[in-house]
Coordinates of C-alpha atoms in Angstrom, one line a residue:
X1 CA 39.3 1.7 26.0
X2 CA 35.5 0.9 25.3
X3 CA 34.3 3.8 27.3
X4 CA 37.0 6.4 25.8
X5 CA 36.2 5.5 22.2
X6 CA 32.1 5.5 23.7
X7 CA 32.5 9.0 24.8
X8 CA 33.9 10.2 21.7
X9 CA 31.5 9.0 19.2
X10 CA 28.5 10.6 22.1
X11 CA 30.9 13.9 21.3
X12 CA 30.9 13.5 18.2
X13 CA 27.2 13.3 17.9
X14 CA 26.4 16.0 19.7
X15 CA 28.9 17.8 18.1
X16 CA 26.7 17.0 14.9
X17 CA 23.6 17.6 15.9
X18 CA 24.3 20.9 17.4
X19 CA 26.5 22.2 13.6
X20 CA 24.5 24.5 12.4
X21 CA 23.0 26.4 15.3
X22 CA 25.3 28.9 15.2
X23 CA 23.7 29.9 11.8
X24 CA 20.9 32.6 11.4
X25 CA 17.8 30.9 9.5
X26 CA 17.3 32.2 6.2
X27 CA 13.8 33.4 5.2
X28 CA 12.4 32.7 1.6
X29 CA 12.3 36.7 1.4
X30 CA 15.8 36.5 1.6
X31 CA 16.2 33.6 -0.7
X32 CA 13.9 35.2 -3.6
X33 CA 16.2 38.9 -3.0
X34 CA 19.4 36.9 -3.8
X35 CA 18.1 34.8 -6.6
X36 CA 16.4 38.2 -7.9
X37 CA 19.9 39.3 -7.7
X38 CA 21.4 36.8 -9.5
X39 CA 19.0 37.0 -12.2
X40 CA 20.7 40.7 -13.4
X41 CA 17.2 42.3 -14.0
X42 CA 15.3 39.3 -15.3
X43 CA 11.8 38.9 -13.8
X44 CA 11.6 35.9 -11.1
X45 CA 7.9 34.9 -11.9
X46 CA 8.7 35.1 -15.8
X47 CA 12.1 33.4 -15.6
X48 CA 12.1 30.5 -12.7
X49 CA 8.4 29.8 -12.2
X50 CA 6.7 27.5 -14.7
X51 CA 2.8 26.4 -15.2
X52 CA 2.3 23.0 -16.0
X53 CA -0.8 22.0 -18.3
X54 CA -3.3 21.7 -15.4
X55 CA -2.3 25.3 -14.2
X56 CA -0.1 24.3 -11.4
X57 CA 2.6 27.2 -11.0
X58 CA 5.7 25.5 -10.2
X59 CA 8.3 27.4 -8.1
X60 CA 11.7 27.4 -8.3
X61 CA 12.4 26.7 -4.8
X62 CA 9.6 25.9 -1.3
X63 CA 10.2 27.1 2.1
X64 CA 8.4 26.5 5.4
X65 CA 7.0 30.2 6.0
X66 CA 5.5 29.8 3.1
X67 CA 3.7 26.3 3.7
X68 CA 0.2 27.0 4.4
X69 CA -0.6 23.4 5.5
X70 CA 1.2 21.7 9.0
X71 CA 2.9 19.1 7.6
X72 CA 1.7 15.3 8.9
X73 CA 3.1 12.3 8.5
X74 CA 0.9 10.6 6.2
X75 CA 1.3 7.6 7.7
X76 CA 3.0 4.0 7.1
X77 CA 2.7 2.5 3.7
X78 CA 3.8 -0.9 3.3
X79 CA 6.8 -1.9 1.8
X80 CA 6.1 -2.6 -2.1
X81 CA 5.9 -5.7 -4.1
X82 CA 8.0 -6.4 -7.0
X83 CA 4.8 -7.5 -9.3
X84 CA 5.5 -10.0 -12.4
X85 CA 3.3 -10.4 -15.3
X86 CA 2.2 -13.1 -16.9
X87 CA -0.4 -13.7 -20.1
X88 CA -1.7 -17.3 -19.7
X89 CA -1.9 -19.0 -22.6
X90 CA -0.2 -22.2 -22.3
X91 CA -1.0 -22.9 -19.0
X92 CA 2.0 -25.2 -18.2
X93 CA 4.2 -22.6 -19.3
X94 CA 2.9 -19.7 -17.4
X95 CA 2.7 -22.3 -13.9
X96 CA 6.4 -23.0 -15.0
X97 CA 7.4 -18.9 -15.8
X98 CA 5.8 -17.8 -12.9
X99 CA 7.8 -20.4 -10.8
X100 CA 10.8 -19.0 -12.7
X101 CA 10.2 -15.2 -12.0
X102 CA 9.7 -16.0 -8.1
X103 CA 12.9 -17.6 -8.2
X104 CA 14.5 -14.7 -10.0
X105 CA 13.4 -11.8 -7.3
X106 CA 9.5 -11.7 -8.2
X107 CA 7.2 -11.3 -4.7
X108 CA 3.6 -11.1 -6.3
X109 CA 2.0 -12.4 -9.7
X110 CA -0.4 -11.0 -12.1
X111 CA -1.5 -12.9 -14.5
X112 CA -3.9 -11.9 -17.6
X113 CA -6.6 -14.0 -18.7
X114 CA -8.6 -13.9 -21.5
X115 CA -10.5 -17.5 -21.4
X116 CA -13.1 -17.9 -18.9
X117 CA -12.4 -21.8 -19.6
X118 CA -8.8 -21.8 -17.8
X119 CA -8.3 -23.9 -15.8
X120 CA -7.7 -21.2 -12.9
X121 CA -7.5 -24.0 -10.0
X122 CA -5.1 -25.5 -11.5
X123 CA -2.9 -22.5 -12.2
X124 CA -3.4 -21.6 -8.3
X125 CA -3.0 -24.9 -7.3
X126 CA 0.6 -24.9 -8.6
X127 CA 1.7 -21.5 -6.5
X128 CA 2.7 -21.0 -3.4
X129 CA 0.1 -18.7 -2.0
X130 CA 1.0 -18.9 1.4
X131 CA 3.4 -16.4 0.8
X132 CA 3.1 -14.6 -3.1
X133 CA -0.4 -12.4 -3.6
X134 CA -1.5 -13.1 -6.8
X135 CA -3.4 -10.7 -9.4
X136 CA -5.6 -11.7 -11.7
X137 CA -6.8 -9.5 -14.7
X138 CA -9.7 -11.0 -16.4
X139 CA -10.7 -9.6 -19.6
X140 CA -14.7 -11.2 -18.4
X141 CA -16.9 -11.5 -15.9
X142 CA -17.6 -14.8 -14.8
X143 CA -19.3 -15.3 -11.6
X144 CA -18.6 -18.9 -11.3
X145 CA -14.8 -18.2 -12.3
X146 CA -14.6 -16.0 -9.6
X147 CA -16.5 -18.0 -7.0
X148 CA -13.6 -21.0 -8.0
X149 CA -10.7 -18.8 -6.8
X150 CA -12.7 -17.3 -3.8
X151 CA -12.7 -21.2 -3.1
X152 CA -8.8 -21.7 -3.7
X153 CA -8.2 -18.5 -1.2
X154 CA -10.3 -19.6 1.5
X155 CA -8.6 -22.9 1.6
X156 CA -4.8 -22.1 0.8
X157 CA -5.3 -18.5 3.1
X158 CA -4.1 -17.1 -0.1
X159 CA -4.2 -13.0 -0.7
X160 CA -5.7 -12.7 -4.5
X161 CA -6.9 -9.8 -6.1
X162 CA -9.6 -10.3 -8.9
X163 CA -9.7 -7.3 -11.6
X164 CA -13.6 -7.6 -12.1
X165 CA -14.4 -3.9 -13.4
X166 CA -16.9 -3.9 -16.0
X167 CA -16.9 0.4 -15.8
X168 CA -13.8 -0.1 -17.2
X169 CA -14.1 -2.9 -19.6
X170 CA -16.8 -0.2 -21.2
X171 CA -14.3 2.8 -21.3
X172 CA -12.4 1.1 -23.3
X173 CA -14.2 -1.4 -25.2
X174 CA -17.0 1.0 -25.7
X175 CA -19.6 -2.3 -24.5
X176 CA -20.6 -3.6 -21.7
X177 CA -19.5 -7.5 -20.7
X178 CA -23.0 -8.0 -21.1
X179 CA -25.1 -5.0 -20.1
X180 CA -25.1 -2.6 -17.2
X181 CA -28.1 -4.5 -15.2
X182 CA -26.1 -7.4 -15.7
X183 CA -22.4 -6.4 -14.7
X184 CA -23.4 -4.6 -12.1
X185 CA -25.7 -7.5 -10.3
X186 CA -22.8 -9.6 -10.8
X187 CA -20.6 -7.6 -8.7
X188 CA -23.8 -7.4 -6.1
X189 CA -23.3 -11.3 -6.1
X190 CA -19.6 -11.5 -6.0
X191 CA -19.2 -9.0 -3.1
X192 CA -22.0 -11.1 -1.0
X193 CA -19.9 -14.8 -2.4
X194 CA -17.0 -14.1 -2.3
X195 CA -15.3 -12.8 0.6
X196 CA -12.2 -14.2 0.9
X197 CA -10.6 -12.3 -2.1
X198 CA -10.6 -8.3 -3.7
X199 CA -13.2 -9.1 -6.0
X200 CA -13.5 -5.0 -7.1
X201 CA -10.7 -2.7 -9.2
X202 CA -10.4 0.4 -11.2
X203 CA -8.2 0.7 -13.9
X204 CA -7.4 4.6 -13.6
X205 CA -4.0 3.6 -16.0
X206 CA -6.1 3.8 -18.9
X207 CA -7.1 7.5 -18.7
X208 CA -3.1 8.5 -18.3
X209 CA -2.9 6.1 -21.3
X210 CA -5.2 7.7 -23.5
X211 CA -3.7 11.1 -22.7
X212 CA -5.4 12.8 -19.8
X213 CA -3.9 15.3 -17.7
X214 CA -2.9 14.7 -13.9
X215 CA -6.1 16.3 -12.6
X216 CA -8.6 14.4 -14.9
X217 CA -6.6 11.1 -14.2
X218 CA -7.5 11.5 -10.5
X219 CA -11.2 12.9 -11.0
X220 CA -12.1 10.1 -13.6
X221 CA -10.4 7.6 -11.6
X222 CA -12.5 8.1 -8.4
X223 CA -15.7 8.9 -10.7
X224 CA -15.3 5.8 -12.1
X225 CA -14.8 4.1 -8.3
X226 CA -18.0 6.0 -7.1
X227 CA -20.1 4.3 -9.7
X228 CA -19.1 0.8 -7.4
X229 CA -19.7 2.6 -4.5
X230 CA -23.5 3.6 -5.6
X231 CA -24.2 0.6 -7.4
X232 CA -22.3 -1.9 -4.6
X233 CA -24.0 -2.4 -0.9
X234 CA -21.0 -4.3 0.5
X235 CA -17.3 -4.1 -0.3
X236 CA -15.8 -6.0 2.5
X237 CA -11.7 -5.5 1.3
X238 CA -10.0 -2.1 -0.2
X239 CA -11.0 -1.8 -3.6
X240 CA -7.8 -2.3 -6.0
X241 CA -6.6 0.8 -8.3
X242 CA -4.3 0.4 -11.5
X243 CA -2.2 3.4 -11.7
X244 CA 0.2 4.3 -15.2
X245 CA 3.2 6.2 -14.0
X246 CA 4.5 9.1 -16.7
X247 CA 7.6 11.1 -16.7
X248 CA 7.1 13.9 -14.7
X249 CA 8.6 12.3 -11.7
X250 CA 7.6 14.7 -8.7
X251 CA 3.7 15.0 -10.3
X252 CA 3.7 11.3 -10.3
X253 CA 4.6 10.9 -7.0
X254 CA 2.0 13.5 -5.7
X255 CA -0.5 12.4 -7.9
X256 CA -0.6 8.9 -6.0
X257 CA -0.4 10.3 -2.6
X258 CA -3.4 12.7 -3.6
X259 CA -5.4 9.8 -5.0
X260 CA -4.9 7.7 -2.0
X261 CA -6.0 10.7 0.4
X262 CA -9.1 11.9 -1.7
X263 CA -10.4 8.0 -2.2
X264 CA -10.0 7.7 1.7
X265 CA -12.4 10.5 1.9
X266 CA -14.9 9.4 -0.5
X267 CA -14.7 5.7 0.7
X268 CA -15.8 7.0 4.3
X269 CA -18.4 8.9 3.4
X270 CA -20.4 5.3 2.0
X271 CA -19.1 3.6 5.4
X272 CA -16.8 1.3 2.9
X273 CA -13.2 0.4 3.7
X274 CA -11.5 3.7 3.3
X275 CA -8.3 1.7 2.3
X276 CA -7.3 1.2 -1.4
X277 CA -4.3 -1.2 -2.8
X278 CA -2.8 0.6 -5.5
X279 CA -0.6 -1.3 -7.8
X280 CA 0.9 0.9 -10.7
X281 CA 3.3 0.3 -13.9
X282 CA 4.7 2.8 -15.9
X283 CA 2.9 4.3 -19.1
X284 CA 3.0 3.2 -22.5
X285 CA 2.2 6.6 -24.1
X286 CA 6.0 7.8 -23.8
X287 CA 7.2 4.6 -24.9
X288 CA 9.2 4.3 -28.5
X289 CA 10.1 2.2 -30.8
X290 CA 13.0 3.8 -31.8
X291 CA 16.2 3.7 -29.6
X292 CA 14.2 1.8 -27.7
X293 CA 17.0 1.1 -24.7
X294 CA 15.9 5.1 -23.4
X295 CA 12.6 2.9 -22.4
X296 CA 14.6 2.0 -19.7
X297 CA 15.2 4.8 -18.3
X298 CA 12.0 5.9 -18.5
X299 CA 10.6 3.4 -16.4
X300 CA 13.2 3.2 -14.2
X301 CA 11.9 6.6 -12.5
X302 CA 8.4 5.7 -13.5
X303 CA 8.8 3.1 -11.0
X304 CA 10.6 5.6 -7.9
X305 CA 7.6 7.8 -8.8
X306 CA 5.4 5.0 -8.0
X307 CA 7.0 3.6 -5.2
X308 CA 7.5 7.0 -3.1
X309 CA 4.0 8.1 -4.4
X310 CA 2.8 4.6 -1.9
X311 CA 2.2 1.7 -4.5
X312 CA 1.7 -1.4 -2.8
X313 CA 3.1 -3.4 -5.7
X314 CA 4.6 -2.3 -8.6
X315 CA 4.7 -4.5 -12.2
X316 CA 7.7 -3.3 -14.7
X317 CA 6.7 -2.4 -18.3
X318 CA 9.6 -4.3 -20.5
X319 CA 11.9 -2.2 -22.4
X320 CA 10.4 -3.8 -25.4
X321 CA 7.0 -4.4 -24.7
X322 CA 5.3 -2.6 -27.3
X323 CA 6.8 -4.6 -30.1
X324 CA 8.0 -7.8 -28.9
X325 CA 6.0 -10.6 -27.4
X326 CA 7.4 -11.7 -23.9
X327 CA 10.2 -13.0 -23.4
X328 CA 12.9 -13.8 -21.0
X329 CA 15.5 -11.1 -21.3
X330 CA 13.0 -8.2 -21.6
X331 CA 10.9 -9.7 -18.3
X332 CA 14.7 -10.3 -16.7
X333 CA 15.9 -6.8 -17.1
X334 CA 12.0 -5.2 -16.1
X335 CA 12.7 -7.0 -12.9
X336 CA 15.9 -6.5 -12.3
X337 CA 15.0 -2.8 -12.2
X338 CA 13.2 -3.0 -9.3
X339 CA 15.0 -5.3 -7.3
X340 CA 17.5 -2.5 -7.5
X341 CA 15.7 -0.2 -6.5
X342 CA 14.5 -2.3 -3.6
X343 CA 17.3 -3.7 -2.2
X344 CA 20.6 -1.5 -3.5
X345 CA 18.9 1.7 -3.5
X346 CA 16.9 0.5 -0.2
X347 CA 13.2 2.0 -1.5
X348 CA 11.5 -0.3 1.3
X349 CA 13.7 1.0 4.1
X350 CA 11.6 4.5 4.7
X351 CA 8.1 4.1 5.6
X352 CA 7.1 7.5 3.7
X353 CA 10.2 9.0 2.0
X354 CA 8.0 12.0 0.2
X355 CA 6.4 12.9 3.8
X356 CA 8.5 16.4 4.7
X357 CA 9.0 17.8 1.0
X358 CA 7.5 21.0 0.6
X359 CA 7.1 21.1 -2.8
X360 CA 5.8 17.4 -2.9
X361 CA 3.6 18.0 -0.4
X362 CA 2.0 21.7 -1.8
X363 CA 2.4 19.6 -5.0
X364 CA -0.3 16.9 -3.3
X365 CA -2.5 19.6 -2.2
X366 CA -3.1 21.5 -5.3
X367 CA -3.7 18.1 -7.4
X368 CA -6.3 17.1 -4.4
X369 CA -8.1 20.1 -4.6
X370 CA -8.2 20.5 -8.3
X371 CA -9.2 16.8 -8.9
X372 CA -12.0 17.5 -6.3
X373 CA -13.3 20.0 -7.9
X374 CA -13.4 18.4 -11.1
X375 CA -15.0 15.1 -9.4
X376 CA -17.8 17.1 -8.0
X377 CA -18.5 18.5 -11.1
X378 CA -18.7 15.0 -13.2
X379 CA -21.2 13.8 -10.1
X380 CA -23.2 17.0 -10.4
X381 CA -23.7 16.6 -13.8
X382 CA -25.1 12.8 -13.6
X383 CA -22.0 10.6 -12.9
X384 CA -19.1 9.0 -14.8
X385 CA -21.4 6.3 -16.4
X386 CA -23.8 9.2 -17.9
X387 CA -20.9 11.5 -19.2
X388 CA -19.1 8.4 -20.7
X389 CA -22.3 7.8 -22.2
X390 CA -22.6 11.7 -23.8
X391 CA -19.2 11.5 -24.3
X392 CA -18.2 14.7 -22.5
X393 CA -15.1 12.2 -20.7
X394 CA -13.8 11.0 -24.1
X395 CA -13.6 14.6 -25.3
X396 CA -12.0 16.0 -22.3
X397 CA -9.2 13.2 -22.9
X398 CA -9.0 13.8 -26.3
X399 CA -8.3 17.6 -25.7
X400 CA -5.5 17.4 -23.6
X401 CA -4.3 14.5 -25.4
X402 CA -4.2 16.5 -28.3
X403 CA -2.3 19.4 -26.2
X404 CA 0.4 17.0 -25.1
X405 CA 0.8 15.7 -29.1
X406 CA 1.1 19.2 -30.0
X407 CA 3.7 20.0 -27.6
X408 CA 5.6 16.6 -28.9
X409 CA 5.1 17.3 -32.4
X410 CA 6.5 21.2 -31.7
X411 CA 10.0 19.8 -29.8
X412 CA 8.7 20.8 -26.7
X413 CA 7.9 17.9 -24.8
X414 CA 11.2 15.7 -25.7
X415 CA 11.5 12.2 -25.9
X416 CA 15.2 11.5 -26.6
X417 CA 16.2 9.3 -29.6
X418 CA 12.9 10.0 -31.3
X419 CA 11.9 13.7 -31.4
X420 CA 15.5 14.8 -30.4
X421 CA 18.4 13.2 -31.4
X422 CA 17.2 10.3 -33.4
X423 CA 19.8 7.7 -34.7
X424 CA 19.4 7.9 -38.2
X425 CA 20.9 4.2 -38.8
X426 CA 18.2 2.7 -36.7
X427 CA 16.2 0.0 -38.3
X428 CA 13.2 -1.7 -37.0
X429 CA 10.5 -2.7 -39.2
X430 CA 12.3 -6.2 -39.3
X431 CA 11.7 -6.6 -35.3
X432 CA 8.3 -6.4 -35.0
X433 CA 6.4 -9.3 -33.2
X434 CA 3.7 -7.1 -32.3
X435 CA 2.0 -4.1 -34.4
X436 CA 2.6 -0.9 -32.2
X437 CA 0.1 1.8 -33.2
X438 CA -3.9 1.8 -32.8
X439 CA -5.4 -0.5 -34.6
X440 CA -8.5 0.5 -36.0
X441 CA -11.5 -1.8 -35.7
X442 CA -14.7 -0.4 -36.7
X443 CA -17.8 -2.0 -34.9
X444 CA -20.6 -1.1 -33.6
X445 CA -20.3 -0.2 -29.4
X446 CA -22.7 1.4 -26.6
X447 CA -20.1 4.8 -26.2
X448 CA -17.0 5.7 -28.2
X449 CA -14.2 3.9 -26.2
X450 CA -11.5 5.7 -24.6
X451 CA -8.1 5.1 -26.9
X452 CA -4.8 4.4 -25.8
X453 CA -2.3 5.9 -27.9
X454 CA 1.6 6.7 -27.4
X455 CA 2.7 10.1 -28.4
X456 CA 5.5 8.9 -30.8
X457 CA 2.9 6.4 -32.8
X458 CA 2.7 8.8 -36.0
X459 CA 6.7 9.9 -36.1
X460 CA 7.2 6.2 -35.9
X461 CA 5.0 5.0 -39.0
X462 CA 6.4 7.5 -41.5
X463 CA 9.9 6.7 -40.3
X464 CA 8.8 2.6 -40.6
X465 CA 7.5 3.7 -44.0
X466 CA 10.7 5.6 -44.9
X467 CA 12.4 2.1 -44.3
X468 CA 10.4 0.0 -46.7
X469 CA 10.8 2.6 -49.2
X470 CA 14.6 2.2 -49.1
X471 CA 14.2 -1.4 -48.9
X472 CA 12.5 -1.3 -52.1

């Protein structure tokens, strides 16, 4: 009975396996005759085949004898982390949330920290390093603070990740920590003490943030990593990149992928680890006040984007996060999305689920190339430090910025419940625990900092305003 029922499921594979051979491949010739068909005179090019803002003509459809490229497997990423974070404040209550959030379904920590007098071996002390990696993102640069927790991973074996990037504490503060001489030494000393932990980072989420397209995201992102790599003579572990996620879910995905390959190259060419740890969380500029429950959607496929574009960890943005101070629910349903994702939508099961896609993959290509391009050009023109410092980087940003807000303000970029379809009845000038536009703070800085600003900020305030004036 075994072997019967044994030989019928081997028949029944093969049966599968050999299906379609009876069909004729079709060729994309023959694909683009019948759509041209379809279309009852309308052009093809004009009708299906749309330019995004970086000049990336998207098709309607990608076939094999049309790929220029041999597909190779890009090799295998690690499964990602389900990041949580935490602001310390309290430090008894952030040991005590973070215990919470592990229990809950977290797998790695990152905790922000903006007091160089935290008791940070305490706050390690209390976690279970042996098994969680643990990110922190200081808003200093402390030598000695970072020379404690190189001490704390040496002796607990623990994997930590210290955000010590004073390029991009000047983006956007607009000052150095203290000055260049001086950051930059103090990485010099970090990277010779401390070599138990990944003392180095870019934060690349700022520039998709402040509004920059895919291309300059990339470019400025591995501009601003090449300043390490000329100012740094050792970097013993892979230097860590924060990535913002958007919308555009297939751009996103490629975006990562293209990063990852191009910093590989660079990396290599300074004999440094070619190896980067990428952890990403989705971006605040599509976020909205208003009908704010669509944020969930958003980053829901923020995060797939991340996760098939090769993110080693992944941190949520709350639903409510850009008017309500943490708080349970809003952390519990941020994480809740990705343990879906993870382990009823099985995201860690494939080692490289984008590797094969022909549109992903010509997709990765163009963005490599064109970010290339634009990289060589920033380090033939001085370097990311010098055209921060002229400003040529913060007006780039601003003018595609300003593209993308025109294209919001026009209807045609759409972010349901606020530019289309907004609820009317919604109130929320009552709810907010934390002000949600730019503040302005005039002071004196080095370079003009690079803004963060959410597309739906001005929309927003003269609805708020349209509230208290009915109120009064």
């Amino acid at each position: 009975m075994k072997g019967t029922l044994l030989a019928k499921g081997k028949n029944r594979y093969n049966m599968s396996e050999n299906l379609f051979n009876e069909f004729e491949p079709v060729s994309s010739k023959q694909w683009k005759q019948l759509i041209q068909y379809e279309l009852k005179g309308a052009d093809y090019n004009e009708t299906l085949i749309w330019e995004s803002p970086e000049g990336i003509k998207v098709k309607p459809f990608y076939h094999h004898d049309e790929f220029k490229r041999t597909v190779a497997h890009s090799g295998v990423l690690p499964a990602f982390s389900i990041c949580q974070d935490i602001y310390v404040h309290d430090l008894e209550k952030s040991i005590a949330r973070a215990a919470n959030s592990l229990s809950r379904g977290a797998e790695s920590l990152r905790f922000t920290i903006e007091d160089k007098n935290t008791d940070i071996e305490a706050l390690l002390s209390a976690l279970p390093l042996e098994t969680v990696p643990v990110y922190l993102n200081l808003s200093f640069l402390s030598i000695d603070f970072v020379k404690k927790v190189d001490a704390v991973a040496k002796e607990k074996k623990a994997v930590i990740y210290v955000f010590s990037d004073p390029v991009g504490h000047l983006a956007k503060d607009g000052n150095w920590n203290n000055s260049m001489d001086k950051d930059l030494d103090a990485l010099n000393t970090l990277s010779i003490a401390c070599t138990n932990i990944h003392f180095l980072s870019v934060n690349g989420s700022l520039y998709q943030n402040a509004g920059a397209n895919y291309i300059q995201q990339i470019a400025y992102t591995l501009a601003h990593a090449n300043e390490y790599f000329n100012a740094i003579a050792t970097i013993h572990k892979p230097m860590v990149i924060q990535m913002a996620t958007g919308s555009n879910y297939f751009f996103e995905i490629a975006k990562l992928r293209a990063l990852r390959q191009i910093f590989g190259v660079i990396a290599s060419e300074y004999g440094h680890n070619p190896e980067c740890h990428i952890i990403a969380t989705p971006t605040k500029r599509n976020k909205t006040l208003y009908d704010y429950n669509v944020n969930m959607l958003r980053t829901t496929t923020e995060c797939m984007s991340a996760v098939l574009g090769g993110a080693n960890a992944v941190c949520n943005l709350a639903y409510d996060a850009i008017y309500h101070k943490d708080n349970e629910f809003g952390d519990r349903i941020a994480r809740n999305q990705l343990l879906i994702l993870k382990h009823e939508s099985y995201f860690d099961k494939v080692t490289n689920a984008a590797d094969g896609s022909y549109y992903i993959e010509e997709l990765t290509q163009q963005l490599a190339e064109r970010a290339l391009v634009l990289f060589k050009d920033i380090e033939a023109n001085g370097g990311f430090l010098r055209q921060l410092k002229e400003g040529t980087i913060q007006k780039k940003i601003q003018e595609s910025a300003a593209k993308e807000q025109e294209l919001f303000d026009s209807g045609k970029e759409i972010l349901l419940g606020t530019n289309k379809y907004p609820n009317k009845n919604d109130r929320m000038s009552d709810d907010l625990e934390l002000y949600p536009f730019v503040k302005n703070n005039p002071r004196k800085t080095l370079i003009t900092p690079i803004v963060e600003k959410r597309l739906a900020e001005k929309t927003e305030q003269d609805r708020l305003d349209s509230e208290k004036t009915v109120q009064e």
